[in-house]
Amino acid sequence: MRWFRTLPKAPVGWSTLLSLTDSSDEAAAELRQRQLAMFTRLVPLSTVAVLALAAGLALSAGSGRNEIVAWLWLAIVTVLTLGFAAIVWGLRSNAAEQGVDAGTIRLVAALSGVVAVAYNFYSVLLLVRGGAPHEYYASGSTQLAMMIAGLYLFSAIPLAAIVFLGAGLIFYSGTVAFLIGSGLIPLVSAVVPAGLAVIVFAAILHGAAAQAVNERTLIEMRSRGDVIAMLLHEIEQNGRDWLWEVDAEMRLQHLSARFAEEFGWTERQLRGRAFLGATLKPGGDIERIRDAVEERRSFRNLLVSVELRGERRWWSMSGSPRRDSSGRFIGFIGVGADVTDLRRSQEQIERMANQDGLTGLANRTVLRKAVADALADAHAQRQPVALLLIDLDRFKAVNDTLGHLAGDRLLRDVAARLASAAPASALTARLGGDEFAMVLPGSSRAAAEAVGRLIVERLTEPFELNGKSVAIGGSVGVAVGPEDGAQLDELFRAADLALYRAKEDGRGLVRVYDRGLSDAAEERRELEAALRGALTSNQLSLDFQPIYRLGTGGVRGFEALLRWAHPKRGRIPPNVFIPIAEEAGLLDPIGEWVIRTACAWATRWPDSIDVSVNLSPSQLVNPRLPAVVLNALATAGLAPHRLELEITENVLMSESDANRAALAQLAAIGVRLGLDDFGTGYSTLGYLRSSVFSTIKIDRSFVRESVDGGGQSAQIVRTIVELAERLGMETVAEGAETSEELEAVRALGCRSVQGYFTGRPMPPEAATELALTSHASADAQPANTRILRAA
């Protein structure tokens, strides 16, 4: 039974497998075709063997009483065997034209039964006529050999083998039973043939199932081969890949038409040429392909450079060694593809990843790697490396006034000038915006500073943009590693501190890092940290400086001035902490607190006295500013016209839409707007024309230089006063520190004055007392106030 359990699983049913039922299944049809073809190949040999065995048995009968029977049986066997062979050959001819159906297989099986009967009929004749023991042994031996020959023949068709075996067993069983009953053979003699019959039957089924499995496998392999062939043909005809094949001497043999097209030659012209010929250029993976070919191993997706018709192109090549059935190397077969466009795209991506898209300079990533490599060399070879950080001055003004396209053109021109100023070993990069950098391997501190001065000189020269001459300038910070920074970020921080100092000292300068800059930066960091908590810990306060009317001597208003009392450092000047607050983004919350506090104090003063508050650039562009102002006025209960918001002239330089919108919204609230430090910035006549300002503050530098009354500054002040009067605006002269300066601005027509001579900044309580006193009686004011009223 184990034979049956080990039968392979047939891909078709047993009835189909044995052709008991008709089936159009491809595997069954192929199986029948193969069975009949194999069967017909075995017929000649089996026919000769059977006839020889039958003739031998007839001759062995001698001249006994069964001689005639033996020769008659031989004649019957001969006729049936030759007739069967003729029928089979006829079926073979029909099968070649019409195929093999299940009926044909069943016909062969039926004929096999007839043949089996004929083979075993002699034993029946012996039993009927009687024979000597040697005749029975000769008959049994011969007929067993004939059955084996028949099984060998019919094994090609499992159904025929089963029928042949079954028919033979019937006759064999009868003969054995007769012989056992006659006492001629013992009972045990029937056991072995019976067991053999079972084994043979199982073997027939096993072979049939295995044959079906093999047939299905062959069909699938043929199908896959057809698909592969179709795909290869499709690749050769329409794909971007092409096929190649070389012999053991690496000379081209088979190649697709597309491969020939790549060279611009015909297949015949290329066949026989060396595969790794002069067409392949150095570069890529050509050496790896040569090594793989020499070692006769596969390679995959290796790039080679070729020159075709004067153009450099890139191919991706894959190949595998070929061997014959004996294992002998006979060449390579592979596939190739033109990947020039992909290669160019990758190179473009690499350029984009490593270059600044606007200027073509290296980008931040490349610069950082270059600095890191230079620092590593500096450690190993004990030579310095200089890092220069470059920041353009007044670039934003160009962007805002001439537009971003002009700004981009300017950045490209700057990049060109930087490249012209850079030594041959330098790497120049754009970090973003208007920030640039340069790394100088092996450069000393003095040499790097000299390059920095050359850069400043080149950037100071005017640029031509859209037919206009534009002057910007630049500042440079220099740091030298590993002295100023042994690590990448340390060196960048040192150069950044030096750049900050260059800008702080007046711009257009070169500053080299020193340890004091780190100390200053640390101090700034500590101040910034302390400033963040100054609001919540009540360290900030306001002083108020009075503004007097020159005609009446009365107090016109007060300017709110921010003060910071540090718990350990004491009072910190505004010119120290205001820039820190601006850089740290703290001016908006601090400015909001100033507006609220100033409005709250102003409500304690007489209605004729207003309060002025300075606005920072960040506050002016903050969309929340109108809401902050409205909320402060409403909370304090202060009339809008009593609040004056002062804006420096430099803030308005860009004359942007955001600035216009912010000023219009503030004017709509009803607050007064003052233009501070007038005359020190750029042209703001457009804003004066828009009539949103009510006050112009004349910068103290003009006041100080107007004492003689006839100088250029005095003429400027007189012109400003006349312009303001024509536009319905008030003028306030800032910084009157002496009686001479006071008399000068009075003579020039200024309406109000503010300065240390007339009144220093004072605490809120003192300002409130002064406001009330000034409102009650002008005669009760201090002596310097009475001077204001003098004719």
Coordinates of C-alpha atoms in Angstrom, one line a residue, residues 22-403:
D22 CA -12.5 12.4 -23.3
S23 CA -10.7 15.7 -22.2
S24 CA -9.5 18.7 -24.1
D25 CA -7.1 19.7 -21.4
E26 CA -3.8 20.8 -22.9
A27 CA -1.8 18.6 -20.6
A28 CA -3.9 15.5 -21.3
A29 CA -3.8 16.1 -25.0
E30 CA 0.0 16.5 -24.9
L31 CA 0.3 13.4 -22.7
R32 CA -1.7 11.3 -25.2
Q33 CA 0.5 12.5 -28.0
R34 CA 3.6 11.7 -26.1
Q35 CA 2.3 8.3 -25.0
L36 CA 1.5 7.2 -28.6
A37 CA 4.8 8.5 -29.9
M38 CA 6.8 6.6 -27.3
F39 CA 4.7 3.5 -27.9
T40 CA 5.3 3.5 -31.6
R41 CA 9.1 3.8 -31.0
L42 CA 9.0 0.6 -28.9
V43 CA 6.8 -1.5 -31.3
P44 CA 9.6 -2.7 -33.6
L45 CA 11.9 -4.0 -30.9
S46 CA 9.0 -5.6 -28.9
T47 CA 7.6 -7.2 -32.0
V48 CA 10.9 -8.9 -32.8
A49 CA 11.4 -10.0 -29.2
V50 CA 7.9 -11.5 -29.0
L51 CA 8.1 -13.3 -32.3
A52 CA 11.5 -14.7 -31.3
L53 CA 10.2 -16.0 -28.0
A54 CA 7.1 -17.6 -29.7
A55 CA 9.3 -19.2 -32.3
G56 CA 11.6 -20.6 -29.7
L57 CA 8.6 -22.1 -27.8
A58 CA 7.3 -23.7 -31.0
L59 CA 10.7 -25.2 -31.8
S60 CA 11.0 -26.6 -28.2
A61 CA 7.8 -28.6 -28.7
G62 CA 9.8 -30.9 -31.0
S63 CA 7.9 -33.7 -32.7
G64 CA 5.6 -34.5 -29.9
R65 CA 1.9 -34.6 -29.8
N66 CA 1.7 -30.8 -29.3
E67 CA 4.0 -29.9 -32.1
I68 CA 1.1 -28.9 -34.4
V69 CA -0.5 -26.9 -31.7
A70 CA 2.7 -25.0 -31.0
W71 CA 3.2 -24.1 -34.7
L72 CA -0.5 -23.1 -35.0
W73 CA -0.1 -20.9 -31.9
L74 CA 3.0 -19.4 -33.4
A75 CA 1.1 -18.5 -36.6
I76 CA -1.7 -16.9 -34.6
V77 CA 0.8 -14.9 -32.5
T78 CA 2.7 -13.8 -35.6
V79 CA -0.4 -12.6 -37.4
L80 CA -1.8 -10.8 -34.4
T81 CA 1.5 -9.2 -33.5
L82 CA 2.3 -8.0 -37.1
G83 CA -1.3 -6.9 -37.5
F84 CA -1.2 -5.0 -34.2
A85 CA 2.1 -3.3 -35.4
A86 CA 0.5 -2.3 -38.7
I87 CA -2.5 -0.8 -36.8
V88 CA -0.2 1.2 -34.5
W89 CA 1.7 2.6 -37.4
G90 CA -1.5 3.7 -39.0
L91 CA -2.6 5.4 -35.8
R92 CA 0.7 7.2 -35.7
S93 CA 0.2 8.6 -39.2
N94 CA -3.3 9.9 -38.2
A95 CA -2.0 11.4 -35.0
A96 CA 0.5 13.5 -36.9
E97 CA -2.3 15.1 -38.8
Q98 CA -5.3 15.1 -36.4
G99 CA -3.8 14.5 -32.9
V100 CA -4.4 11.7 -30.5
D101 CA -7.8 11.5 -28.8
A102 CA -8.9 9.4 -25.9
G103 CA -10.6 6.9 -28.3
T104 CA -7.3 6.1 -29.9
I105 CA -5.7 5.3 -26.5
R106 CA -8.7 3.1 -25.6
L107 CA -8.3 1.2 -29.0
V108 CA -4.7 0.5 -28.3
A109 CA -5.6 -0.7 -24.8
A110 CA -8.3 -3.1 -26.3
L111 CA -5.8 -4.4 -28.8
S112 CA -3.3 -5.0 -25.9
G113 CA -5.9 -7.3 -24.3
V114 CA -6.2 -9.3 -27.5
V115 CA -2.5 -9.6 -27.7
A116 CA -2.3 -10.7 -24.1
V117 CA -4.9 -13.4 -24.7
A118 CA -2.9 -14.6 -27.7
Y119 CA 0.4 -14.7 -25.7
N120 CA -1.2 -16.9 -23.0
F121 CA -3.4 -19.1 -25.2
Y122 CA -0.7 -21.8 -25.6
S123 CA -0.9 -22.6 -21.9
V124 CA -4.6 -23.2 -22.3
L125 CA -4.0 -25.6 -25.2
L126 CA -1.5 -27.5 -23.1
L127 CA -4.0 -27.8 -20.3
V128 CA -6.7 -29.1 -22.7
R129 CA -4.4 -31.6 -24.5
G130 CA -2.1 -32.4 -21.7
G131 CA 1.6 -32.2 -21.7
A132 CA 4.7 -33.3 -20.1
P133 CA 6.1 -31.3 -17.1
H134 CA 9.0 -29.9 -19.2
E135 CA 6.4 -28.6 -21.7
Y136 CA 4.6 -26.7 -18.9
Y137 CA 7.9 -25.2 -17.7
A138 CA 8.9 -24.2 -21.2
S139 CA 5.5 -22.7 -21.8
G140 CA 5.4 -20.8 -18.5
S141 CA 8.9 -19.4 -18.9
T142 CA 8.3 -18.4 -22.5
Q143 CA 5.0 -16.8 -21.9
L144 CA 6.4 -14.9 -18.8
A145 CA 9.1 -13.5 -21.0
M146 CA 6.6 -12.5 -23.6
M147 CA 4.5 -10.8 -20.9
I148 CA 7.6 -8.9 -19.8
A149 CA 8.3 -7.8 -23.4
G150 CA 4.6 -6.8 -23.7
L151 CA 4.7 -4.8 -20.5
Y152 CA 7.9 -3.0 -21.8
L153 CA 6.0 -2.2 -24.9
F154 CA 2.7 -1.1 -23.3
S155 CA 4.3 0.8 -20.4
A156 CA 4.3 3.9 -22.6
I157 CA 0.4 3.8 -22.4
P158 CA -0.7 3.1 -18.8
L159 CA -4.2 2.0 -19.8
A160 CA -2.9 -0.5 -22.3
A161 CA -0.4 -1.8 -19.8
I162 CA -3.2 -2.3 -17.2
V163 CA -5.4 -4.1 -19.7
F164 CA -2.5 -6.2 -20.9
L165 CA -1.5 -7.1 -17.4
G166 CA -5.1 -7.9 -16.4
A167 CA -5.7 -10.2 -19.3
G168 CA -2.5 -12.0 -18.7
L169 CA -3.3 -12.5 -15.1
I170 CA -6.6 -14.1 -15.9
F171 CA -4.9 -16.8 -18.0
Y172 CA -2.0 -17.0 -15.6
S173 CA -4.3 -17.5 -12.6
G174 CA -6.2 -20.3 -14.4
T175 CA -3.1 -22.1 -15.3
V176 CA -1.6 -21.9 -11.8
A177 CA -4.8 -23.1 -10.3
F178 CA -4.9 -26.1 -12.6
L179 CA -1.3 -26.9 -11.9
I180 CA -1.8 -26.6 -8.1
G181 CA -4.9 -28.8 -8.3
S182 CA -3.0 -31.4 -10.3
G183 CA -0.3 -31.4 -7.7
L184 CA 2.3 -30.4 -10.3
I185 CA 3.3 -27.2 -8.3
P186 CA 3.0 -26.3 -4.6
L187 CA 0.5 -23.6 -3.4
V188 CA 3.3 -21.3 -2.4
S189 CA 4.3 -21.0 -6.0
A190 CA 1.3 -18.7 -6.7
V191 CA 2.3 -16.1 -4.0
V192 CA 5.4 -14.7 -5.6
P193 CA 3.8 -14.0 -9.1
A194 CA 0.7 -12.5 -7.4
G195 CA 3.0 -10.1 -5.4
L196 CA 4.9 -9.2 -8.5
A197 CA 1.6 -8.4 -10.3
V198 CA 0.6 -6.0 -7.5
I199 CA 4.0 -4.3 -7.7
V200 CA 3.9 -4.0 -11.4
F201 CA 0.4 -2.6 -11.2
A202 CA 1.5 0.1 -8.7
A203 CA 4.5 0.8 -10.9
I204 CA 2.3 1.4 -13.9
L205 CA 0.1 3.9 -11.9
H206 CA 3.2 5.6 -10.5
G207 CA 4.8 6.0 -13.9
A208 CA 1.5 7.3 -15.4
A209 CA 1.3 10.0 -12.7
A210 CA 4.9 10.9 -13.0
Q211 CA 4.5 11.1 -16.8
A212 CA 1.6 13.5 -16.4
V213 CA 3.5 15.7 -14.0
N214 CA 6.5 15.8 -16.4
E215 CA 4.2 16.7 -19.2
R216 CA 2.7 19.5 -17.3
T217 CA 6.1 20.8 -16.4
L218 CA 7.2 20.7 -20.0
I219 CA 4.2 22.6 -21.1
E220 CA 4.8 25.3 -18.4
M221 CA 8.5 25.5 -19.3
R222 CA 7.6 25.8 -23.0
S223 CA 5.0 28.5 -22.1
R224 CA 7.5 30.4 -20.1
G225 CA 10.1 30.0 -22.8
D226 CA 7.6 31.5 -25.3
V227 CA 6.9 34.4 -22.9
I228 CA 10.6 35.0 -22.4
A229 CA 11.2 34.8 -26.1
M230 CA 8.4 37.2 -26.7
L231 CA 9.7 39.6 -24.1
L232 CA 13.2 39.5 -25.4
H233 CA 11.8 40.2 -28.9
E234 CA 9.8 43.1 -27.5
I235 CA 12.9 44.4 -25.7
E236 CA 15.0 44.1 -28.9
Q237 CA 12.3 45.8 -31.1
N238 CA 10.8 48.4 -28.9
G239 CA 12.6 48.6 -25.5
R240 CA 15.5 50.9 -24.6
D241 CA 17.6 47.8 -23.7
W242 CA 19.5 45.7 -26.1
L243 CA 21.0 42.2 -26.1
W244 CA 24.6 41.2 -26.8
E245 CA 26.5 37.9 -26.9
V246 CA 30.2 37.3 -27.3
D247 CA 32.3 34.2 -27.8
A248 CA 35.2 32.9 -25.6
E249 CA 37.5 35.4 -27.3
M250 CA 35.1 38.2 -26.3
R251 CA 34.2 39.0 -29.9
L252 CA 30.6 40.0 -30.7
Q253 CA 28.5 37.2 -32.1
H254 CA 24.8 37.7 -31.6
L255 CA 23.6 41.2 -31.1
S256 CA 20.2 43.0 -31.3
A257 CA 19.4 45.6 -34.0
R258 CA 19.2 48.3 -31.3
F259 CA 22.8 47.5 -30.2
A260 CA 24.0 48.0 -33.8
E261 CA 21.9 51.2 -34.0
E262 CA 23.8 52.6 -31.0
F263 CA 27.0 52.4 -33.0
G264 CA 25.5 53.6 -36.2
W265 CA 26.7 50.4 -37.9
T266 CA 25.0 47.2 -39.2
E267 CA 25.0 43.9 -37.3
R268 CA 27.3 42.4 -40.0
Q269 CA 29.8 45.2 -39.5
L270 CA 29.8 44.7 -35.7
R271 CA 29.9 40.9 -35.6
G272 CA 33.3 39.6 -34.8
R273 CA 34.6 42.9 -33.4
A274 CA 36.2 43.0 -29.9
F275 CA 33.6 43.6 -27.2
L276 CA 35.9 45.8 -25.0
G277 CA 37.2 47.8 -28.0
A278 CA 38.5 51.3 -28.4
T279 CA 34.9 52.7 -28.3
L280 CA 34.8 52.4 -24.5
K281 CA 36.4 55.3 -22.8
P282 CA 38.1 55.5 -19.4
G283 CA 35.7 56.2 -16.6
G284 CA 32.8 54.6 -14.9
D285 CA 33.0 50.9 -14.2
I286 CA 35.1 49.8 -17.2
E287 CA 37.8 48.3 -15.1
R288 CA 35.3 46.3 -13.1
I289 CA 33.9 44.9 -16.3
R290 CA 37.3 44.0 -17.5
D291 CA 38.0 42.2 -14.2
A292 CA 34.7 40.4 -14.3
V293 CA 35.4 39.2 -17.9
E294 CA 38.9 38.0 -17.0
E295 CA 37.6 36.1 -13.9
R296 CA 34.6 34.8 -15.9
R297 CA 32.0 36.0 -13.4
S298 CA 28.7 37.8 -13.7
F299 CA 28.4 41.6 -13.5
R300 CA 25.3 43.7 -13.2
N301 CA 24.3 47.3 -13.9
L302 CA 27.9 48.6 -14.4
L303 CA 28.3 52.0 -16.1
V304 CA 30.7 52.5 -19.0
S305 CA 31.4 55.6 -21.0
V306 CA 31.4 55.4 -24.8
E307 CA 32.0 57.9 -27.5
L308 CA 29.5 57.6 -30.4
R309 CA 29.5 60.0 -33.4
G310 CA 31.5 62.5 -31.4
E311 CA 29.2 62.4 -28.4
R312 CA 30.0 61.0 -25.0
R313 CA 27.3 58.6 -23.8
W314 CA 26.8 56.3 -20.8
W315 CA 25.7 52.6 -21.0
S316 CA 24.5 50.3 -18.2
M317 CA 25.9 46.8 -18.8
S318 CA 25.0 43.4 -17.3
G319 CA 26.4 40.1 -18.3
S320 CA 26.8 36.4 -17.3
P321 CA 29.3 33.8 -18.5
R322 CA 28.1 31.0 -20.8
R323 CA 29.2 27.4 -20.6
D324 CA 28.4 24.3 -22.7
S325 CA 27.1 21.0 -21.4
S326 CA 30.6 19.9 -20.5
G327 CA 31.2 23.1 -18.4
R328 CA 33.6 24.7 -20.9
F329 CA 33.5 28.5 -21.1
I330 CA 32.1 29.7 -24.4
G331 CA 31.6 33.4 -23.9
F332 CA 29.2 36.0 -22.3
I333 CA 25.6 36.9 -22.8
G334 CA 24.1 40.1 -21.5
V335 CA 21.9 43.1 -21.8
G336 CA 22.8 46.8 -22.1
A337 CA 20.9 50.1 -22.0
D338 CA 21.7 53.7 -22.9
V339 CA 21.3 55.6 -19.6
T340 CA 22.8 58.9 -20.8
D341 CA 19.7 60.9 -20.0
L342 CA 19.4 59.3 -16.6
R343 CA 23.1 60.0 -15.9
R344 CA 22.7 63.6 -16.9
S345 CA 19.7 64.0 -14.7
Q346 CA 21.7 62.5 -11.8
E347 CA 24.5 64.9 -12.4
Q348 CA 22.0 67.8 -12.5
I349 CA 20.6 66.6 -9.2
E350 CA 24.1 66.3 -7.7
R351 CA 24.8 69.9 -8.9
M352 CA 21.6 71.1 -7.4
A353 CA 22.4 69.3 -4.1
N354 CA 25.9 70.8 -4.0
Q355 CA 25.5 74.2 -5.7
D356 CA 23.5 77.3 -5.0
G357 CA 20.9 77.5 -7.7
L358 CA 21.1 81.3 -8.1
T359 CA 24.8 82.1 -8.0
G360 CA 26.4 78.7 -9.0
L361 CA 28.6 78.9 -5.9
A362 CA 28.9 76.0 -3.5
N363 CA 26.1 75.7 -1.0
R364 CA 26.1 75.4 2.8
T365 CA 26.4 71.6 2.8
V366 CA 29.5 71.7 0.6
L367 CA 31.1 74.5 2.6
R368 CA 30.6 72.7 5.9
K369 CA 32.2 69.6 4.5
A370 CA 35.1 71.6 3.0
V371 CA 35.7 73.3 6.4
A372 CA 35.5 70.0 8.2
D373 CA 38.1 68.5 5.8
A374 CA 40.3 71.5 6.1
L375 CA 40.2 71.3 9.9
A376 CA 41.1 67.6 9.7
D377 CA 44.1 68.5 7.5
A378 CA 45.0 71.3 9.8
H379 CA 45.2 68.9 12.8
A380 CA 47.2 66.4 10.8
Q381 CA 49.6 68.8 9.0
R382 CA 49.6 71.5 11.6
Q383 CA 48.6 74.2 9.2
P384 CA 45.8 76.8 9.7
V385 CA 42.5 77.2 7.9
A386 CA 40.7 80.5 7.7
L387 CA 36.9 80.9 7.5
L388 CA 35.4 84.2 6.3
L389 CA 31.7 85.0 6.7
I390 CA 30.5 87.8 4.5
D391 CA 27.2 89.7 4.9
L392 CA 26.0 92.3 2.5
D393 CA 25.1 95.8 3.7
R394 CA 21.9 97.5 2.6
F395 CA 20.9 94.6 0.4
K396 CA 17.3 94.6 1.7
A397 CA 16.9 98.2 0.5
V398 CA 17.8 97.1 -3.1
N399 CA 15.4 94.2 -2.9
D400 CA 12.6 96.4 -1.6
T401 CA 13.1 99.4 -4.0
L402 CA 14.2 97.7 -7.2
G403 CA 12.5 94.3 -6.8

